[in-house]
mmCIF file of C-alpha atoms and ligand atoms in Angstrom:
data_model
loop_
_atom_site.group_PDB
_atom_site.id
_atom_site.type_symbol
_atom_site.label_atom_id
_atom_site.label_comp_id
_atom_site.label_asym_id
_atom_site.label_seq_id
_atom_site.Cartn_x
_atom_site.Cartn_y
_atom_site.Cartn_z
ATOM 1 C CA MET A 1 -25.368 9.293 -77.928
ATOM 2 C CA GLN A 2 -27.582 7.821 -75.265
ATOM 3 C CA ALA A 3 -31.331 8.340 -75.341
ATOM 4 C CA ASP A 4 -33.175 8.066 -72.023
ATOM 5 C CA SER A 5 -36.276 6.633 -73.578
ATOM 6 C CA PHE A 6 -38.098 6.277 -76.857
ATOM 7 C CA THR A 7 -41.509 7.201 -78.198
ATOM 8 C CA ASP A 8 -43.253 4.644 -80.366
ATOM 9 C CA ILE A 9 -45.647 6.496 -82.674
ATOM 10 C CA HIS A 10 -47.140 3.427 -84.400
ATOM 11 C CA SER A 11 -48.440 0.532 -82.319
ATOM 12 C CA HIS A 12 -51.355 -1.871 -82.078
ATOM 13 C CA ILE A 13 -51.143 -2.352 -78.360
ATOM 14 C CA LEU A 14 -54.743 -1.739 -77.261
ATOM 15 C CA PRO A 15 -56.450 -5.058 -76.433
ATOM 16 C CA GLY A 16 -59.306 -5.991 -78.720
ATOM 17 C CA ALA A 17 -59.115 -2.748 -80.715
ATOM 18 C CA ASP A 18 -57.959 -4.285 -84.011
ATOM 19 C CA ASP A 19 -55.742 -7.125 -85.284
ATOM 20 C CA GLY A 20 -53.048 -6.239 -82.738
ATOM 21 C CA SER A 21 -53.165 -7.297 -79.096
ATOM 22 C CA GLY A 22 -56.025 -9.688 -78.445
ATOM 23 C CA SER A 23 -56.233 -9.330 -74.666
ATOM 24 C CA MET A 24 -55.047 -7.231 -71.731
ATOM 25 C CA GLU A 25 -52.749 -10.128 -70.852
ATOM 26 C CA GLN A 26 -51.041 -9.858 -74.232
ATOM 27 C CA THR A 27 -50.915 -6.059 -73.944
ATOM 28 C CA LEU A 28 -49.108 -6.379 -70.609
ATOM 29 C CA LYS A 29 -46.561 -8.742 -72.153
ATOM 30 C CA MET A 30 -46.058 -6.223 -74.962
ATOM 31 C CA LEU A 31 -45.601 -3.425 -72.416
ATOM 32 C CA LEU A 32 -42.957 -5.475 -70.641
ATOM 33 C CA ILE A 33 -41.050 -5.842 -73.917
ATOM 34 C CA ALA A 34 -41.543 -2.128 -74.581
ATOM 35 C CA LYS A 35 -39.979 -1.341 -71.210
ATOM 36 C CA GLN A 36 -37.004 -3.584 -72.011
ATOM 37 C CA GLN A 37 -36.677 -1.716 -75.307
ATOM 38 C CA ARG A 38 -36.691 1.612 -73.392
ATOM 39 C CA ILE A 39 -39.991 2.688 -74.931
ATOM 40 C CA LYS A 40 -41.792 4.864 -72.387
ATOM 41 C CA THR A 41 -44.208 6.784 -74.572
ATOM 42 C CA ILE A 42 -46.557 4.924 -76.870
ATOM 43 C CA ILE A 43 -49.091 6.256 -79.323
ATOM 44 C CA ALA A 44 -51.652 3.496 -79.782
ATOM 45 C CA THR A 45 -52.777 3.517 -83.396
ATOM 46 C CA PRO A 46 -55.581 0.987 -83.987
ATOM 47 C CA HIS A 47 -56.569 0.594 -87.630
ATOM 48 C CA TYR A 48 -59.385 2.771 -88.914
ATOM 49 C CA VAL A 49 -60.946 1.597 -92.162
ATOM 50 C CA CYS A 50 -63.947 3.471 -93.581
ATOM 51 C CA GLY A 51 -66.952 1.171 -93.830
ATOM 52 C CA ALA A 52 -65.438 -1.389 -91.429
ATOM 53 C CA ASN A 53 -66.562 -2.143 -87.900
ATOM 54 C CA ASN A 54 -64.229 0.370 -86.208
ATOM 55 C CA LYS A 55 -64.274 0.832 -82.452
ATOM 56 C CA GLN A 56 -65.798 4.190 -81.527
ATOM 57 C CA VAL A 57 -63.458 6.859 -80.200
ATOM 58 C CA ALA A 58 -65.132 6.875 -76.756
ATOM 59 C CA ARG A 59 -64.553 3.123 -76.414
ATOM 60 C CA LEU A 60 -60.924 3.423 -77.583
ATOM 61 C CA LEU A 61 -60.366 6.121 -74.960
ATOM 62 C CA GLU A 62 -61.718 3.792 -72.261
ATOM 63 C CA ILE A 63 -59.403 0.984 -73.374
ATOM 64 C CA LYS A 64 -56.479 3.399 -73.584
ATOM 65 C CA GLU A 65 -57.130 4.528 -69.994
ATOM 66 C CA GLN A 66 -57.229 0.916 -68.780
ATOM 67 C CA VAL A 67 -53.893 0.251 -70.469
ATOM 68 C CA GLN A 68 -52.428 3.460 -69.057
ATOM 69 C CA LYS A 69 -53.398 2.332 -65.535
ATOM 70 C CA GLU A 70 -51.687 -1.015 -66.031
ATOM 71 C CA ALA A 71 -48.650 0.540 -67.732
ATOM 72 C CA VAL A 72 -47.715 2.740 -64.772
ATOM 73 C CA LYS A 73 -47.523 -0.391 -62.636
ATOM 74 C CA PHE A 74 -44.554 -1.427 -64.811
ATOM 75 C CA ASP A 75 -43.045 2.004 -64.937
ATOM 76 C CA ARG A 76 -44.405 5.257 -63.513
ATOM 77 C CA GLU A 77 -43.159 7.127 -66.574
ATOM 78 C CA PHE A 78 -45.135 5.115 -69.115
ATOM 79 C CA ARG A 79 -47.439 7.368 -71.129
ATOM 80 C CA ILE A 80 -50.007 6.056 -73.584
ATOM 81 C CA PHE A 81 -51.618 8.324 -76.188
ATOM 82 C CA LEU A 82 -54.319 7.589 -78.719
ATOM 83 C CA GLY A 83 -54.475 7.888 -82.494
ATOM 84 C CA ASN A 84 -55.452 5.821 -85.494
ATOM 85 C CA GLU A 85 -53.681 4.258 -88.420
ATOM 86 C CA LEU A 86 -55.909 5.515 -91.218
ATOM 87 C CA TYR A 87 -56.468 3.252 -94.187
ATOM 88 C CA TYR A 88 -56.676 5.551 -97.168
ATOM 89 C CA SER A 89 -59.972 5.794 -99.009
ATOM 90 C CA GLU A 90 -61.943 8.634 -100.554
ATOM 91 C CA ASP A 91 -63.983 9.272 -97.418
ATOM 92 C CA ILE A 92 -61.175 8.977 -94.847
ATOM 93 C CA LEU A 93 -60.727 12.762 -94.569
ATOM 94 C CA GLU A 94 -64.373 13.157 -93.675
ATOM 95 C CA ALA A 95 -63.973 10.561 -90.907
ATOM 96 C CA LEU A 96 -61.029 12.570 -89.586
ATOM 97 C CA ASN A 97 -62.776 15.940 -89.902
ATOM 98 C CA THR A 98 -65.857 14.681 -88.082
ATOM 99 C CA GLY A 99 -63.824 13.142 -85.261
ATOM 100 C CA LYS A 100 -64.734 9.533 -86.032
ATOM 101 C CA ALA A 101 -61.087 8.840 -86.816
ATOM 102 C CA LEU A 102 -58.101 10.289 -84.981
ATOM 103 C CA THR A 103 -54.833 12.048 -85.633
ATOM 104 C CA LEU A 104 -51.825 11.125 -83.491
ATOM 105 C CA ALA A 105 -52.256 12.204 -79.858
ATOM 106 C CA GLY A 106 -54.577 15.048 -80.829
ATOM 107 C CA SER A 107 -51.906 16.663 -83.027
ATOM 108 C CA ARG A 108 -51.985 17.726 -86.680
ATOM 109 C CA TYR A 109 -50.049 14.549 -87.579
ATOM 110 C CA ALA A 110 -52.080 11.783 -89.234
ATOM 111 C CA LEU A 111 -50.679 8.276 -89.780
ATOM 112 C CA ILE A 112 -51.862 6.962 -93.145
ATOM 113 C CA GLU A 113 -51.484 3.609 -94.837
ATOM 114 C CA PHE A 114 -52.335 2.597 -98.372
ATOM 115 C CA PRO A 115 -52.759 -0.837 -99.922
ATOM 116 C CA ALA A 116 -49.296 -2.285 -100.667
ATOM 117 C CA GLY A 117 -50.046 -2.347 -104.399
ATOM 118 C CA GLU A 118 -51.447 1.207 -104.599
ATOM 119 C CA THR A 119 -50.336 3.296 -107.584
ATOM 120 C CA TYR A 120 -47.861 6.094 -106.985
ATOM 121 C CA GLN A 121 -50.359 8.603 -108.395
ATOM 122 C CA THR A 122 -53.015 7.697 -105.835
ATOM 123 C CA LEU A 123 -50.527 7.659 -102.992
ATOM 124 C CA TYR A 124 -49.154 11.089 -103.953
ATOM 125 C CA ARG A 125 -52.604 12.585 -104.507
ATOM 126 C CA GLY A 126 -53.973 11.049 -101.312
ATOM 127 C CA LEU A 127 -51.203 12.477 -99.131
ATOM 128 C CA GLY A 128 -51.703 15.822 -100.869
ATOM 129 C CA GLU A 129 -55.369 15.843 -99.854
ATOM 130 C CA PHE A 130 -54.370 15.616 -96.188
ATOM 131 C CA ILE A 131 -51.921 18.495 -96.570
ATOM 132 C CA LEU A 132 -54.545 20.665 -98.288
ATOM 133 C CA ALA A 133 -56.915 19.921 -95.414
ATOM 134 C CA GLY A 134 -54.325 21.203 -92.921
ATOM 135 C CA TYR A 135 -52.947 17.912 -91.610
ATOM 136 C CA ALA A 136 -49.350 16.723 -91.478
ATOM 137 C CA PRO A 137 -49.581 13.254 -93.061
ATOM 138 C CA ILE A 138 -47.131 10.523 -92.111
ATOM 139 C CA LEU A 139 -46.866 7.677 -94.599
ATOM 140 C CA ALA A 140 -46.915 4.457 -92.558
ATOM 141 C CA HIS A 141 -44.331 1.727 -93.243
ATOM 142 C CA VAL A 142 -42.846 3.192 -96.430
ATOM 143 C CA GLU A 143 -41.028 -0.084 -97.127
ATOM 144 C CA ARG A 144 -44.293 -1.859 -97.888
ATOM 145 C CA TYR A 145 -45.357 -0.087 -101.098
ATOM 146 C CA ARG A 146 -44.383 -1.623 -104.400
ATOM 147 C CA CYS A 147 -44.539 1.741 -106.195
ATOM 148 C CA LEU A 148 -41.810 3.105 -103.882
ATOM 149 C CA LYS A 149 -39.416 0.132 -104.022
ATOM 150 C CA GLU A 150 -36.002 1.332 -105.209
ATOM 151 C CA GLU A 151 -37.678 4.640 -106.101
ATOM 152 C CA GLU A 152 -35.954 7.138 -103.889
ATOM 153 C CA GLU A 153 -36.887 10.073 -106.127
ATOM 154 C CA ARG A 154 -40.519 9.330 -105.455
ATOM 155 C CA ILE A 155 -39.945 9.317 -101.702
ATOM 156 C CA GLU A 156 -38.139 12.648 -102.101
ATOM 157 C CA GLU A 157 -41.100 13.956 -104.081
ATOM 158 C CA ILE A 158 -43.520 12.941 -101.327
ATOM 159 C CA ILE A 159 -41.360 14.701 -98.746
ATOM 160 C CA LYS A 160 -41.233 17.834 -100.920
ATOM 161 C CA LEU A 161 -45.023 17.688 -101.059
ATOM 162 C CA GLY A 162 -45.024 18.100 -97.284
ATOM 163 C CA ALA A 163 -45.577 14.551 -96.052
ATOM 164 C CA TYR A 164 -43.448 12.629 -93.558
ATOM 165 C CA ILE A 165 -42.112 9.104 -93.817
ATOM 166 C CA GLN A 166 -42.241 6.279 -91.247
ATOM 167 C CA ILE A 167 -40.446 2.947 -91.503
ATOM 168 C CA ASN A 168 -40.967 -0.064 -89.225
ATOM 169 C CA SER A 169 -38.155 -0.658 -86.759
ATOM 170 C CA GLY A 170 -37.977 -4.386 -87.607
ATOM 171 C CA SER A 171 -37.330 -3.590 -91.269
ATOM 172 C CA LEU A 172 -33.953 -2.083 -90.376
ATOM 173 C CA LEU A 173 -32.663 -5.161 -88.566
ATOM 174 C CA GLY A 174 -30.535 -7.764 -90.292
ATOM 175 C CA GLY A 175 -26.900 -8.397 -91.154
ATOM 176 C CA PHE A 176 -25.146 -7.166 -94.277
ATOM 177 C CA LEU A 177 -26.374 -10.233 -96.159
ATOM 178 C CA ASN A 178 -29.916 -9.009 -95.673
ATOM 179 C CA ARG A 179 -30.130 -6.742 -98.710
ATOM 180 C CA GLU A 180 -33.555 -5.367 -97.859
ATOM 181 C CA ALA A 181 -32.544 -4.285 -94.353
ATOM 182 C CA ALA A 182 -29.349 -2.748 -95.749
ATOM 183 C CA TYR A 183 -31.402 -0.837 -98.316
ATOM 184 C CA HIS A 184 -33.772 0.404 -95.599
ATOM 185 C CA ARG A 185 -30.819 1.635 -93.559
ATOM 186 C CA LYS A 186 -29.613 3.451 -96.677
ATOM 187 C CA LEU A 187 -32.946 5.287 -96.812
ATOM 188 C CA VAL A 188 -32.413 6.413 -93.216
ATOM 189 C CA LYS A 189 -28.836 7.451 -93.987
ATOM 190 C CA LYS A 190 -30.044 9.567 -96.901
ATOM 191 C CA GLY A 191 -32.424 11.479 -94.643
ATOM 192 C CA LEU A 192 -35.561 10.058 -96.276
ATOM 193 C CA ILE A 193 -37.036 8.732 -93.024
ATOM 194 C CA HIS A 194 -38.590 10.933 -90.334
ATOM 195 C CA PHE A 195 -39.889 8.265 -87.963
ATOM 196 C CA ILE A 196 -38.860 4.768 -86.925
ATOM 197 C CA ALA A 197 -41.681 3.016 -85.085
ATOM 198 C CA SER A 198 -42.472 -0.559 -84.146
ATOM 199 C CA ASP A 199 -45.940 -1.130 -85.686
ATOM 200 C CA CYS A 200 -46.107 -3.793 -82.961
ATOM 201 C CA HIS A 201 -49.005 -6.241 -83.113
ATOM 202 C CA ASP A 202 -47.873 -8.939 -80.662
ATOM 203 C CA THR A 203 -44.943 -10.268 -78.612
ATOM 204 C CA ASP A 204 -43.276 -12.497 -81.211
ATOM 205 C CA TYR A 205 -43.811 -11.766 -84.869
ATOM 206 C CA ARG A 206 -44.049 -7.971 -84.563
ATOM 207 C CA PRO A 207 -42.999 -6.980 -81.011
ATOM 208 C CA PRO A 208 -42.449 -3.450 -79.686
ATOM 209 C CA GLN A 209 -38.880 -2.988 -80.855
ATOM 210 C CA MET A 210 -36.796 0.142 -80.606
ATOM 211 C CA GLU A 211 -33.585 -0.310 -78.631
ATOM 212 C CA ASP A 212 -32.292 -3.037 -80.988
ATOM 213 C CA THR A 213 -32.914 -0.844 -84.024
ATOM 214 C CA PHE A 214 -31.466 2.202 -82.287
ATOM 215 C CA LYS A 215 -28.213 0.337 -81.626
ATOM 216 C CA THR A 216 -28.103 -0.963 -85.189
ATOM 217 C CA VAL A 217 -28.571 2.398 -86.899
ATOM 218 C CA LEU A 218 -26.214 4.132 -84.488
ATOM 219 C CA LYS A 219 -23.406 1.972 -85.882
ATOM 220 C CA CYS A 220 -23.828 3.230 -89.428
ATOM 221 C CA ILE A 221 -25.690 6.540 -89.288
ATOM 222 C CA ASP A 222 -24.698 10.010 -88.170
ATOM 223 C CA ASN A 223 -25.519 10.608 -84.490
ATOM 224 C CA ARG A 224 -27.275 13.894 -85.158
ATOM 225 C CA LEU A 225 -29.654 12.272 -87.636
ATOM 226 C CA VAL A 226 -30.333 9.348 -85.280
ATOM 227 C CA ASN A 227 -31.099 11.842 -82.540
ATOM 228 C CA GLN A 228 -33.563 13.665 -84.777
ATOM 229 C CA ILE A 229 -35.384 10.503 -85.807
ATOM 230 C CA PHE A 230 -35.590 8.823 -82.408
ATOM 231 C CA LEU A 231 -36.026 11.847 -80.161
ATOM 232 C CA ASP A 232 -36.711 15.218 -81.809
ATOM 233 C CA ASN A 233 -39.290 14.193 -84.405
ATOM 234 C CA PRO A 234 -41.554 12.134 -82.108
ATOM 235 C CA ALA A 235 -41.378 15.000 -79.593
ATOM 236 C CA LYS A 236 -42.656 17.347 -82.313
ATOM 237 C CA ILE A 237 -45.791 15.226 -82.646
ATOM 238 C CA LEU A 238 -46.494 15.383 -78.927
ATOM 239 C CA GLU A 239 -45.887 19.156 -78.947
ATOM 240 C CA ASN A 240 -47.947 19.481 -82.147
ATOM 241 C CA LYS A 241 -45.198 21.415 -83.893
ATOM 242 C CA TYR A 242 -43.972 21.092 -87.456
ATOM 243 C CA ILE A 243 -40.692 19.297 -88.051
HETATM 244 FE FE1 FE2 B 301 -49.815 -0.519 -88.279
#
């Protein structure tokens, strides 16, 4: 299987928008890496934390447009969309409903993160609130939560609830001696992962990575499933259709 290009649905590529890229210069370097990794569509997802000093949507749109202009200089097919990575709190739904915080690329899909030490009950209930409100919640970087470590039944339960699961592309890389990476690949193999995205913040520690992970999972995971995760599911977000 050979994908033409990838969509990265979780990235901190907008300069000065959060703890990701700190400047347009760094953003351009990240875009160059993205191009090398065959990423052509990027949903920028700056953090949104209720009560914090979040950039207003209008300002984020301006920054996104500036990045889009620069991106097409690298590759005419580059497309940048806007969203937020929503930090879960009691009032986050209100921020979303009132348009202060954003879903992914104007779709029904909302990218949500919880504190790493959050209880399973809160995580489950929180995702349920989004579903009840008519959103399609995507749990960001599933590998980060202590309550889900080695708890595949819980991940299954969250999926049954109607939520979707994202894992960071870097978390799947590593040889067979890397037990964590091997375990993460097992989650993909079992069909418990809907999205693989970079969660890129910079050019070194957390770069925009996709091609490397694609090649790695292709070696050990069914082609049809890889196709779904890398191509079909991200396309569903952009088309605003349910998976
Ligand atoms: Fe993130």
